[in-house]
Amino acid sequence: MTDPSPSTKKRILDAAGEIFGKMGFKDATIRRIAMAAEVNIAAINYHFRDKEGLYGEVLEEVFRTGFTRFPATMDLPADAEPRERLRAFIRAMFYRLQSGEGWGGIAGKGKLIARELLDPSPAFEAVLDRYIKPHKDLLTAIIVDIMQFNPGPEKVLPCAISVIGQCIYYAFASAVIGKISAGDAPTEANLDRLADFVWLFSLGGIEAIKQTNFPAKDSP
Amino acid sequence: MTDPSPSTKKRILDAAGEIFGKMGFKDATIRRIAMAAEVNIAAINYHFRDKEGLYGEVLEEVFRTGFTRFPATMDLPADAEPRERLRAFIRAMFYRLQSGEGWGGIAGKGKLIARELLDPSPAFEAVLDRYIKPHKDLLTAIIVDIMQFNPGPEKVLPCAISVIGQCIYYAFASAVIGKISAGDAPTEANLDRLADFVWLFSLGGIEAIKQTNFPAKDSP
DNA sequence: AACAGAATAAAACAATTGTTTGAATTGAGC
DNA sequence: GCTCAATTCAAACAATTGTTTTATTCTGTT
């Protein structure tokens, strides 16, 4: 029941990840998934109860493999130079989101993650607690280390959001980015360049926030 | 034919904008739209040919009204201090995306824009040329002014992407942001604060990029 | 008043959806 | 070799979808 034949259930999960990613929950039909996985339609309901059950397991597996393959520390020791830890964090995000070994960007399962951010499914709640919240805590700790003191959440959290926002936006809008600025759409070849840009930009942004009194009532 | 009764067609457009925004193209059924607009189902096909035709007109109207109500210059003169022009640009993005007078954020038509960025519909191409590309050109011009010289597109364009990325991310992921950092989800009340944060952060980022040699092969 | 074309309405259409049914097949364990 | 549960399969189900059809009402012009 919990450990079925290694073939059918796993094949369904793989095909479903691909197709849910490309087309979204609604457009991905179980007939299409079944055809891609080369299984009978009823096998999906048999193994996963219903379409939502299948989606939930796909989501969990996608996050698990992504964060396992590209951990946010990039195997950097926890006491490394904080700016390098930020660099590793950003690089991990880019590789996790965009690379073929990761979620494959907008052409693959990256789209599935983007869609969950846009409007979360019921299954997303679990993923949020297990992966995203610890991920956020790590980033805020890095930012505090870079600032060399803790300026309070009203500065640190928006910084974290800005860092993550840049990374996600590349994954999210790469179709439009490609049409507007062809060289800056994320590809396997320029992930390092893009990640380093976001890193440098963010270091400047964090430094600026550190030195300003924010929120401020008056405009400079 | 082109200028029908001011009631029916307009009512369909309004209801469709609302419902397409909330539920996406696929989940928004014409029956639901017809019911919300209080018109007969067939009226939609009569006035807009088919569902795709309706969606195309909705998209065009949403962008037109959004950019008209909140122009990226915020009525600032073109020769104003470049940093203030950046502030106006970012503020316009936040208000356009998030405010009730604009696209109403993730609860309203903002979701529709986000979905188009994620995977563009055929109707998006026109919107891209008419609204988004000029918008990008304006931002890059502001960035060049801030840097006081033109460091070339390999620096300016990623800066523009980082600025826009932060703004869009707040619109895009506000559901998740709210769950992770409650005070930083965009609401009508804190748009100014968030916009100013992104502004300060971006000024720091732009300054940092200006002073670095990028792209660089070596890591600092 | 009479007509023509635009606009609205109710009903039906064909296609596709997720799910279920019930029979056939497989594969260990005794 | 038999049994029984787990699995797979083909077929059918009910519900929902976008669209079309046909008839009716409205509106402005002669």
Short mmCIF file of C-alpha atoms (C1' of nucleotides) in Angstrom, two decimals:
data_model
loop_
_atom_site.label_atom_id
_atom_site.label_comp_id
_atom_site.label_asym_id
_atom_site.label_seq_id
_atom_site.Cartn_x
_atom_site.Cartn_y
_atom_site.Cartn_z
CA MET A 1 0.00 0.00 0.00
CA THR A 2 2.74 2.38 0.97
CA ASP A 3 5.47 0.84 -1.16
CA PRO A 4 4.00 -0.29 -4.44
CA SER A 5 5.79 -1.59 -7.49
CA PRO A 6 8.62 0.81 -8.30
CA SER A 7 7.31 1.34 -11.76
CA THR A 8 3.71 2.46 -12.01
CA LYS A 9 3.37 4.92 -9.16
CA LYS A 10 6.75 6.46 -9.80
CA ARG A 11 6.05 6.81 -13.49
CA ILE A 12 2.80 8.60 -12.74
CA LEU A 13 4.55 10.98 -10.36
CA ASP A 14 7.21 11.85 -12.91
CA ALA A 15 4.80 12.41 -15.75
CA ALA A 16 2.46 14.38 -13.52
CA GLY A 17 5.27 16.67 -12.36
CA GLU A 18 6.16 17.42 -15.94
CA ILE A 19 2.61 18.01 -17.09
CA PHE A 20 1.31 19.84 -14.03
CA GLY A 21 4.33 22.11 -14.39
CA LYS A 22 3.83 22.85 -18.04
CA MET A 23 0.06 23.28 -18.06
CA GLY A 24 -1.16 23.96 -14.54
CA PHE A 25 -3.57 21.98 -12.43
CA LYS A 26 -6.67 22.60 -14.47
CA ASP A 27 -5.24 22.17 -17.96
CA ALA A 28 -3.34 19.04 -17.04
CA THR A 29 -5.85 16.25 -17.58
CA ILE A 30 -5.43 12.89 -15.98
CA ARG A 31 -5.85 11.31 -19.39
CA ARG A 32 -2.81 13.18 -20.63
CA ILE A 33 -0.84 12.26 -17.54
CA ALA A 34 -1.86 8.64 -17.87
CA MET A 35 -0.83 8.59 -21.51
CA ALA A 36 2.56 10.14 -20.78
CA ALA A 37 3.13 7.72 -17.92
CA GLU A 38 1.88 4.83 -20.05
CA VAL A 39 -0.57 3.67 -17.43
CA ASN A 40 -4.30 3.20 -17.36
CA ILE A 41 -6.41 6.18 -16.37
CA ALA A 42 -7.90 4.38 -13.41
CA ALA A 43 -4.44 3.65 -12.04
CA ILE A 44 -4.14 7.30 -11.08
CA ASN A 45 -7.26 7.25 -8.95
CA TYR A 46 -6.24 3.90 -7.58
CA HIS A 47 -2.82 5.07 -6.39
CA PHE A 48 -3.58 8.69 -5.51
CA ARG A 49 -7.28 8.72 -4.65
CA ASP A 50 -8.02 11.62 -7.00
CA LYS A 51 -6.42 14.36 -9.05
CA GLU A 52 -5.88 16.57 -6.04
CA GLY A 53 -4.18 13.76 -4.17
CA LEU A 54 -1.82 13.26 -7.06
CA TYR A 55 -1.07 16.96 -7.21
CA GLY A 56 -0.29 17.08 -3.52
CA GLU A 57 2.24 14.29 -3.74
CA VAL A 58 3.81 15.83 -6.81
CA LEU A 59 4.20 19.16 -5.05
CA GLU A 60 5.83 17.60 -2.01
CA GLU A 61 8.23 15.59 -4.14
CA VAL A 62 9.19 18.54 -6.31
CA PHE A 63 10.10 20.67 -3.29
CA ARG A 64 11.89 17.86 -1.54
CA THR A 65 14.12 16.99 -4.48
CA GLY A 66 14.75 20.65 -5.32
CA PHE A 67 15.88 21.61 -1.84
CA THR A 68 17.85 18.40 -1.46
CA ARG A 69 19.74 18.77 -4.71
CA PHE A 70 20.44 22.48 -4.19
CA PRO A 71 20.50 23.27 -0.48
CA ALA A 72 20.47 26.96 0.31
CA THR A 73 23.88 26.76 1.95
CA MET A 74 25.48 25.19 -1.10
CA ASP A 75 27.48 23.16 1.44
CA LEU A 76 29.12 26.33 2.67
CA PRO A 77 30.01 26.11 6.40
CA ALA A 78 27.59 28.03 8.60
CA ASP A 79 30.37 30.29 9.85
CA ALA A 80 31.56 31.35 6.41
CA GLU A 81 31.76 35.00 5.46
CA PRO A 82 28.14 36.23 5.47
CA ARG A 83 28.41 37.87 2.08
CA GLU A 84 29.56 34.58 0.62
CA ARG A 85 26.68 32.84 2.34
CA LEU A 86 24.30 35.25 0.64
CA ARG A 87 25.99 34.53 -2.65
CA ALA A 88 25.53 30.81 -2.11
CA PHE A 89 21.91 31.34 -1.13
CA ILE A 90 21.12 33.29 -4.28
CA ARG A 91 23.04 30.91 -6.47
CA ALA A 92 21.17 27.98 -4.98
CA MET A 93 17.87 29.69 -5.75
CA PHE A 94 18.83 30.26 -9.36
CA TYR A 95 20.06 26.72 -9.87
CA ARG A 96 17.15 25.19 -8.02
CA LEU A 97 14.61 27.19 -9.99
CA GLN A 98 16.22 27.24 -13.40
CA SER A 99 18.66 24.44 -14.05
CA GLY A 100 17.74 21.19 -15.72
CA GLU A 101 18.95 19.30 -12.67
CA GLY A 102 16.59 21.46 -10.64
CA TRP A 103 13.14 22.55 -11.62
CA GLY A 104 14.00 23.48 -15.17
CA GLY A 105 12.67 27.02 -15.06
CA ILE A 106 9.57 28.07 -16.87
CA ALA A 107 9.80 25.18 -19.29
CA GLY A 108 9.55 22.62 -16.50
CA LYS A 109 8.46 22.35 -12.92
CA GLY A 110 9.56 25.87 -12.12
CA LYS A 111 6.25 27.01 -13.46
CA LEU A 112 4.52 24.82 -10.94
CA ILE A 113 6.27 26.60 -8.08
CA ALA A 114 5.48 29.98 -9.58
CA ARG A 115 1.84 29.08 -9.84
CA GLU A 116 1.77 28.03 -6.22
CA LEU A 117 3.16 31.39 -5.17
CA LEU A 118 0.52 33.10 -7.26
CA ASP A 119 -2.35 31.20 -5.81
CA PRO A 120 -1.48 28.49 -3.34
CA SER A 121 -3.28 25.18 -3.45
CA PRO A 122 -4.41 23.42 -0.27
CA ALA A 123 -1.36 21.18 -0.53
CA PHE A 124 0.96 24.17 -0.40
CA GLU A 125 0.48 24.78 3.30
CA ALA A 126 2.59 21.77 4.23
CA VAL A 127 5.34 22.75 1.80
CA LEU A 128 5.35 26.24 3.25
CA ASP A 129 6.06 25.04 6.76
CA ARG A 130 8.54 22.40 5.79
CA TYR A 131 10.65 24.17 3.19
CA ILE A 132 9.88 27.83 2.70
CA LYS A 133 9.75 29.10 6.27
CA PRO A 134 13.13 27.59 7.25
CA HIS A 135 14.49 28.94 3.99
CA LYS A 136 13.31 32.42 4.91
CA ASP A 137 14.79 32.11 8.40
CA LEU A 138 18.15 31.22 6.93
CA LEU A 139 18.10 34.23 4.65
CA THR A 140 17.13 36.67 7.39
CA ALA A 141 19.96 35.32 9.54
CA ILE A 142 22.40 35.93 6.70
CA ILE A 143 21.14 39.48 6.25
CA VAL A 144 21.50 40.21 9.95
CA ASP A 145 25.07 38.90 9.79
CA ILE A 146 25.83 41.12 6.81
CA MET A 147 24.46 44.16 8.61
CA GLN A 148 26.53 43.15 11.64
CA PHE A 149 23.63 43.89 13.94
CA ASN A 150 19.90 43.26 14.00
CA PRO A 151 17.96 46.34 12.89
CA GLY A 152 14.64 44.62 13.58
CA PRO A 153 12.20 42.77 11.37
CA GLU A 154 10.82 45.92 9.76
CA LYS A 155 14.12 46.21 7.93
CA VAL A 156 15.31 42.61 7.67
CA LEU A 157 12.15 41.03 6.33
CA PRO A 158 11.66 43.44 3.43
CA CYS A 159 15.32 42.92 2.54
CA ALA A 160 14.71 39.19 2.41
CA ILE A 161 11.64 39.75 0.27
CA SER A 162 13.60 41.93 -2.13
CA VAL A 163 16.33 39.33 -2.50
CA ILE A 164 13.91 36.49 -3.06
CA GLY A 165 11.75 38.65 -5.28
CA GLN A 166 14.55 39.24 -7.74
CA CYS A 167 15.35 35.53 -7.94
CA ILE A 168 11.74 34.47 -8.31
CA TYR A 169 11.02 37.14 -10.88
CA TYR A 170 13.61 35.69 -13.20
CA ALA A 171 11.88 32.35 -12.95
CA PHE A 172 8.45 33.84 -13.06
CA ALA A 173 8.70 36.23 -15.93
CA SER A 174 11.45 34.71 -18.01
CA ALA A 175 9.14 34.49 -21.00
CA VAL A 176 8.60 38.24 -20.95
CA ILE A 177 12.20 39.00 -19.97
CA GLY A 178 13.33 37.09 -23.01
CA LYS A 179 11.16 39.19 -25.27
CA ILE A 180 12.27 42.47 -23.75
CA SER A 181 15.92 41.83 -23.00
CA ALA A 182 16.96 38.70 -24.80
CA GLY A 183 20.34 38.28 -23.15
CA ASP A 184 18.95 38.33 -19.63
CA ALA A 185 16.48 35.49 -19.80
CA PRO A 186 17.81 32.77 -17.54
CA THR A 187 19.46 29.89 -19.37
CA GLU A 188 21.71 27.12 -18.22
CA ALA A 189 24.65 29.16 -19.53
CA ASN A 190 24.16 32.45 -17.70
CA LEU A 191 22.85 31.35 -14.31
CA ASP A 192 26.09 32.26 -12.60
CA ARG A 193 26.18 35.69 -14.17
CA LEU A 194 22.57 36.47 -13.27
CA ALA A 195 22.98 35.13 -9.73
CA ASP A 196 26.08 37.24 -9.19
CA PHE A 197 24.30 40.29 -10.47
CA VAL A 198 21.44 39.80 -8.04
CA TRP A 199 24.01 39.21 -5.32
CA LEU A 200 25.89 42.45 -5.97
CA PHE A 201 22.69 44.42 -6.38
CA SER A 202 21.35 43.01 -3.14
CA LEU A 203 24.53 43.73 -1.20
CA GLY A 204 24.18 47.34 -2.27
CA GLY A 205 20.52 47.35 -1.34
CA ILE A 206 21.13 45.84 2.10
CA GLU A 207 23.89 48.32 2.80
CA ALA A 208 21.63 51.20 1.78
CA ILE A 209 18.81 50.01 4.01
CA LYS A 210 21.20 49.54 6.89
CA GLN A 211 22.29 53.15 6.69
CA THR A 212 18.86 54.71 6.27
CA ASN A 213 16.25 55.33 8.86
CA PHE A 214 13.34 53.33 7.55
CA PRO A 215 10.43 53.63 7.62
CA ALA A 216 10.74 57.37 7.34
CA LYS A 217 8.02 59.96 7.22
CA ASP A 218 9.98 62.58 5.34
CA SER A 219 11.28 62.25 1.82
CA PRO A 220 14.98 62.96 1.28
CA MET B 1 -21.34 46.98 -34.24
CA THR B 2 -18.38 48.80 -32.78
CA ASP B 3 -20.30 50.95 -30.36
CA PRO B 4 -23.13 48.94 -28.89
CA SER B 5 -25.42 49.84 -26.03
CA PRO B 6 -23.31 51.18 -23.19
CA SER B 7 -24.71 48.66 -20.80
CA THR B 8 -24.37 45.06 -21.92
CA LYS B 9 -20.93 44.97 -23.49
CA LYS B 10 -19.44 47.12 -20.77
CA ARG B 11 -21.01 45.02 -18.06
CA ILE B 12 -19.56 41.88 -19.60
CA LEU B 13 -16.11 43.46 -19.78
CA ASP B 14 -16.20 44.48 -16.14
CA ALA B 15 -17.43 41.15 -14.85
CA ALA B 16 -14.97 39.30 -17.07
CA GLY B 17 -12.05 41.34 -15.79
CA GLU B 18 -13.00 40.54 -12.25
CA ILE B 19 -13.54 36.85 -12.83
CA PHE B 20 -10.68 36.23 -15.24
CA GLY B 21 -8.48 37.91 -12.67
CA LYS B 22 -9.66 35.89 -9.74
CA MET B 23 -9.81 32.49 -11.41
CA GLY B 24 -7.69 32.50 -14.55
CA PHE B 25 -8.72 31.90 -18.11
CA LYS B 26 -9.58 28.25 -17.78
CA ASP B 27 -11.43 28.33 -14.46
CA ALA B 28 -13.44 31.37 -15.42
CA THR B 29 -16.47 29.99 -17.21
CA ILE B 30 -18.56 32.11 -19.49
CA ARG B 31 -21.62 31.02 -17.57
CA ARG B 32 -20.17 32.52 -14.43
CA ILE B 33 -19.21 35.69 -16.23
CA ALA B 34 -22.66 35.93 -17.78
CA MET B 35 -24.29 35.49 -14.42
CA ALA B 36 -22.11 38.14 -12.78
CA ALA B 37 -22.78 40.55 -15.64
CA GLU B 38 -26.46 39.64 -15.58
CA VAL B 39 -26.55 38.91 -19.28
CA ASN B 40 -27.46 35.90 -21.32
CA ILE B 41 -24.71 33.41 -22.08
CA ALA B 42 -25.07 33.88 -25.80
CA ALA B 43 -24.53 37.62 -25.45
CA ILE B 44 -20.86 36.94 -24.78
CA ASN B 45 -20.34 35.09 -28.00
CA TYR B 46 -22.46 37.66 -29.79
CA HIS B 47 -20.37 40.62 -28.65
CA PHE B 48 -16.92 39.02 -28.44
CA ARG B 49 -16.96 36.14 -30.93
CA ASP B 50 -15.69 33.63 -28.37
CA LYS B 51 -14.08 33.31 -24.97
CA GLU B 52 -10.63 34.13 -26.29
CA GLY B 53 -11.93 37.26 -27.97
CA LEU B 54 -13.44 38.40 -24.70
CA TYR B 55 -10.22 37.72 -22.87
CA GLY B 56 -8.20 39.71 -25.38
CA GLU B 57 -10.39 42.77 -24.99
CA VAL B 58 -10.34 42.45 -21.21
CA LEU B 59 -6.55 42.32 -21.21
CA GLU B 60 -6.20 45.37 -23.39
CA GLU B 61 -8.66 47.34 -21.30
CA VAL B 62 -7.04 46.36 -18.01
CA PHE B 63 -3.63 47.55 -19.16
CA ARG B 64 -4.97 50.70 -20.73
CA THR B 65 -6.86 51.83 -17.64
CA GLY B 66 -4.02 50.82 -15.30
CA PHE B 67 -1.35 52.77 -17.14
CA THR B 68 -3.69 55.70 -17.67
CA ARG B 69 -4.72 55.99 -14.06
CA PHE B 70 -1.18 55.53 -12.74
CA PRO B 71 1.33 56.71 -15.35
CA ALA B 72 4.90 55.71 -14.59
CA THR B 73 5.96 59.35 -14.28
CA MET B 74 3.30 60.11 -11.68
CA ASP B 75 3.06 63.48 -13.45
CA LEU B 76 6.60 64.30 -12.43
CA PRO B 77 8.32 66.54 -15.01
CA ALA B 78 10.77 64.63 -17.21
CA ASP B 79 13.67 66.75 -16.00
CA ALA B 80 13.06 66.09 -12.32
CA GLU B 81 15.78 64.69 -10.09
CA PRO B 82 16.40 61.13 -11.43
CA ARG B 83 16.17 59.53 -8.02
CA GLU B 84 12.77 61.09 -7.53
CA ARG B 85 11.75 59.84 -10.94
CA LEU B 86 12.71 56.36 -9.85
CA ARG B 87 10.68 56.81 -6.72
CA ALA B 88 7.68 57.88 -8.77
CA PHE B 89 8.15 54.94 -11.13
CA ILE B 90 8.20 52.42 -8.29
CA ARG B 91 5.32 54.07 -6.50
CA ALA B 92 3.28 53.99 -9.70
CA MET B 93 3.97 50.28 -10.06
CA PHE B 94 2.82 49.56 -6.53
CA TYR B 95 -0.32 51.64 -6.85
CA ARG B 96 -1.12 50.34 -10.30
CA LEU B 97 -0.67 46.74 -9.25
CA GLN B 98 -2.07 46.84 -5.76
CA SER B 99 -4.50 49.64 -5.09
CA GLY B 100 -8.23 49.32 -5.43
CA GLU B 101 -8.24 52.14 -7.96
CA GLY B 102 -5.68 50.13 -9.91
CA TRP B 103 -5.66 46.40 -10.41
CA GLY B 104 -6.47 45.51 -6.84
CA GLY B 105 -3.53 43.21 -6.27
CA ILE B 106 -3.87 39.51 -5.96
CA ALA B 107 -7.52 39.78 -5.03
CA GLY B 108 -8.40 41.47 -8.29
CA LYS B 109 -7.04 41.98 -11.76
CA GLY B 110 -3.46 42.01 -10.54
CA LYS B 111 -3.56 38.26 -10.66
CA LEU B 112 -4.47 38.47 -14.30
CA ILE B 113 -1.31 40.44 -15.05
CA ALA B 114 0.78 38.04 -13.01
CA ARG B 115 -0.61 35.10 -14.91
CA GLU B 116 0.24 36.77 -18.20
CA LEU B 117 3.84 37.20 -17.09
CA LEU B 118 3.95 33.58 -16.08
CA ASP B 119 2.65 32.28 -19.35
CA PRO B 120 1.62 34.86 -21.86
CA SER B 121 -1.53 34.41 -23.90
CA PRO B 122 -1.65 35.22 -27.61
CA ALA B 123 -3.33 38.51 -26.76
CA PHE B 124 -0.38 39.55 -24.61
CA GLU B 125 1.91 40.33 -27.52
CA ALA B 126 0.03 43.52 -28.35
CA VAL B 127 0.04 44.64 -24.73
CA LEU B 128 3.77 44.01 -24.56
CA ASP B 129 4.54 46.34 -27.43
CA ARG B 130 2.10 49.02 -26.45
CA TYR B 131 2.63 49.27 -22.71
CA ILE B 132 5.45 47.16 -21.33
CA LYS B 133 8.29 47.97 -23.71
CA PRO B 134 7.90 51.75 -23.40
CA HIS B 135 7.63 51.26 -19.67
CA LYS B 136 10.94 49.42 -19.67
CA ASP B 137 12.58 52.10 -21.82
CA LEU B 138 11.52 54.75 -19.36
CA LEU B 139 13.00 52.83 -16.45
CA THR B 140 16.33 52.20 -18.16
CA ALA B 141 16.56 55.90 -18.99
CA ILE B 142 16.00 56.75 -15.33
CA ILE B 143 18.69 54.29 -14.27
CA VAL B 144 21.19 55.75 -16.72
CA ASP B 145 20.43 59.19 -15.32
CA ILE B 146 20.97 57.98 -11.79
CA MET B 147 24.31 56.45 -12.72
CA GLN B 148 25.19 59.71 -14.47
CA PHE B 149 26.59 57.83 -17.44
CA ASN B 150 25.59 54.85 -19.54
CA PRO B 151 27.45 51.70 -18.47
CA GLY B 152 25.89 49.67 -21.29
CA PRO B 153 22.90 47.37 -21.43
CA GLU B 154 24.67 44.51 -19.65
CA LYS B 155 24.43 46.58 -16.50
CA VAL B 156 21.35 48.72 -17.05
CA LEU B 157 18.92 46.03 -18.15
CA PRO B 158 19.54 43.71 -15.18
CA CYS B 159 19.12 46.70 -12.90
CA ALA B 160 15.76 47.38 -14.48
CA ILE B 161 14.80 43.74 -14.10
CA SER B 162 15.77 43.81 -10.42
CA VAL B 163 13.68 46.89 -9.77
CA ILE B 164 10.65 45.57 -11.57
CA GLY B 165 11.17 42.13 -10.07
CA GLN B 166 10.82 43.44 -6.56
CA CYS B 167 7.61 45.30 -7.40
CA ILE B 168 6.07 42.42 -9.26
CA TYR B 169 7.03 39.94 -6.58
CA TYR B 170 4.97 41.79 -4.01
CA ALA B 171 1.99 41.53 -6.32
CA PHE B 172 2.77 38.03 -7.35
CA ALA B 173 3.50 36.35 -4.07
CA SER B 174 1.53 38.47 -1.67
CA ALA B 175 -0.43 35.44 -0.51
CA VAL B 176 2.77 33.73 0.59
CA ILE B 177 4.35 36.93 1.86
CA GLY B 178 1.36 37.42 4.10
CA LYS B 179 1.79 33.98 5.60
CA ILE B 180 5.50 34.40 6.17
CA SER B 181 5.79 38.03 7.12
CA ALA B 182 2.34 39.33 7.88
CA GLY B 183 3.20 43.00 8.07
CA ASP B 184 4.80 43.09 4.64
CA ALA B 185 1.94 41.87 2.50
CA PRO B 186 0.88 44.78 0.34
CA THR B 187 -2.30 46.49 1.51
CA GLU B 188 -3.84 49.80 0.68
CA ALA B 189 -2.36 51.17 3.91
CA ASN B 190 1.31 50.31 3.46
CA LEU B 191 1.87 50.82 -0.27
CA ASP B 192 3.89 53.96 0.31
CA ARG B 193 6.10 52.27 2.87
CA LEU B 194 6.76 49.23 0.69
CA ALA B 195 7.38 51.37 -2.40
CA ASP B 196 9.83 53.52 -0.52
CA PHE B 197 11.61 50.47 0.76
CA VAL B 198 12.03 49.08 -2.73
CA TRP B 199 13.17 52.51 -3.84
CA LEU B 200 15.89 52.79 -1.20
CA PHE B 201 16.99 49.22 -1.70
CA SER B 202 17.19 49.75 -5.45
CA LEU B 203 19.15 52.98 -5.13
CA GLY B 204 21.70 51.05 -3.12
CA GLY B 205 21.70 48.25 -5.65
CA ILE B 206 22.14 50.57 -8.60
CA GLU B 207 24.98 52.37 -6.87
CA ALA B 208 26.68 49.06 -6.10
CA ILE B 209 26.38 47.87 -9.68
CA LYS B 210 27.68 51.19 -10.96
CA GLN B 211 30.84 50.81 -8.91
CA THR B 212 31.54 47.15 -9.67
CA ASN B 213 33.03 45.68 -12.77
CA PHE B 214 30.31 43.39 -13.92
CA PRO B 215 30.20 40.79 -15.28
CA ALA B 216 33.33 39.74 -13.48
CA LYS B 217 35.18 36.47 -13.67
CA ASP B 218 36.74 36.67 -10.23
CA SER B 219 34.90 36.59 -6.94
CA PRO B 220 35.70 39.33 -4.44
"C1'" DA C 1 -47.51 52.02 -38.92
"C1'" DA C 2 -44.33 48.96 -40.98
"C1'" DC C 3 -40.13 47.28 -41.71
"C1'" DA C 4 -35.02 45.78 -41.04
"C1'" DG C 5 -31.36 44.80 -38.45
"C1'" DA C 6 -29.36 44.63 -33.97
"C1'" DA C 7 -29.73 42.61 -29.52
"C1'" DT C 8 -31.43 39.25 -26.16
"C1'" DA C 9 -33.25 34.92 -24.61
"C1'" DA C 10 -33.94 29.74 -23.86
"C1'" DA C 11 -32.63 25.49 -25.25
"C1'" DA C 12 -29.88 22.14 -27.24
"C1'" DC C 13 -25.25 20.49 -29.04
"C1'" DA C 14 -21.00 18.10 -29.14
"C1'" DA C 15 -16.84 17.61 -26.71
"C1'" DT C 16 -14.18 16.98 -22.65
"C1'" DT C 17 -13.68 16.48 -17.88
"C1'" DG C 18 -12.79 13.58 -13.27
"C1'" DT C 19 -14.42 9.57 -11.40
"C1'" DT C 20 -16.41 4.92 -10.83
"C1'" DT C 21 -17.59 0.31 -12.04
"C1'" DG C 22 -16.81 -4.46 -12.55
"C1'" DA C 23 -14.20 -7.79 -14.69
"C1'" DA C 24 -9.49 -9.54 -15.83
"C1'" DT C 25 -4.76 -10.22 -14.49
"C1'" DT C 26 -0.96 -10.69 -11.57
"C1'" DG C 27 1.82 -12.53 -7.82
"C1'" DA C 28 3.09 -14.04 -3.25
"C1'" DG C 29 2.22 -17.22 0.67
"C1'" DC C 30 0.49 -21.59 2.24
"C1'" DG D 1 -2.03 -25.78 -7.21
"C1'" DC D 2 -4.99 -22.88 -4.80
"C1'" DT D 3 -6.33 -18.66 -2.65
"C1'" DC D 4 -6.82 -14.06 -1.85
"C1'" DA D 5 -5.54 -9.56 -2.07
"C1'" DA D 6 -3.32 -6.07 -4.87
"C1'" DT D 7 -3.14 -4.25 -9.24
"C1'" DT D 8 -4.46 -3.23 -14.06
"C1'" DC D 9 -7.73 -2.62 -17.64
"C1'" DA D 10 -11.71 -1.24 -20.81
"C1'" DA D 11 -15.89 0.81 -20.57
"C1'" DA D 12 -19.30 3.70 -18.94
"C1'" DC D 13 -20.98 7.58 -15.91
"C1'" DA D 14 -22.53 12.07 -14.66
"C1'" DA D 15 -21.23 16.73 -14.75
"C1'" DT D 16 -19.45 20.73 -16.95
"C1'" DT D 17 -17.56 23.09 -20.70
"C1'" DG D 18 -17.72 26.54 -25.00
"C1'" DT D 19 -20.50 27.18 -28.74
"C1'" DT D 20 -24.54 27.22 -31.86
"C1'" DT D 21 -29.25 27.35 -33.12
"C1'" DT D 22 -33.68 29.24 -33.38
"C1'" DA D 23 -37.04 32.25 -31.85
"C1'" DT D 24 -38.30 36.58 -29.71
"C1'" DT D 25 -37.85 41.35 -28.39
"C1'" DC D 26 -36.07 45.87 -28.93
"C1'" DT D 27 -34.80 50.19 -31.64
"C1'" DG D 28 -34.43 53.42 -34.95
"C1'" DT D 29 -35.74 54.79 -39.90
"C1'" DT D 30 -38.77 55.52 -43.54
#
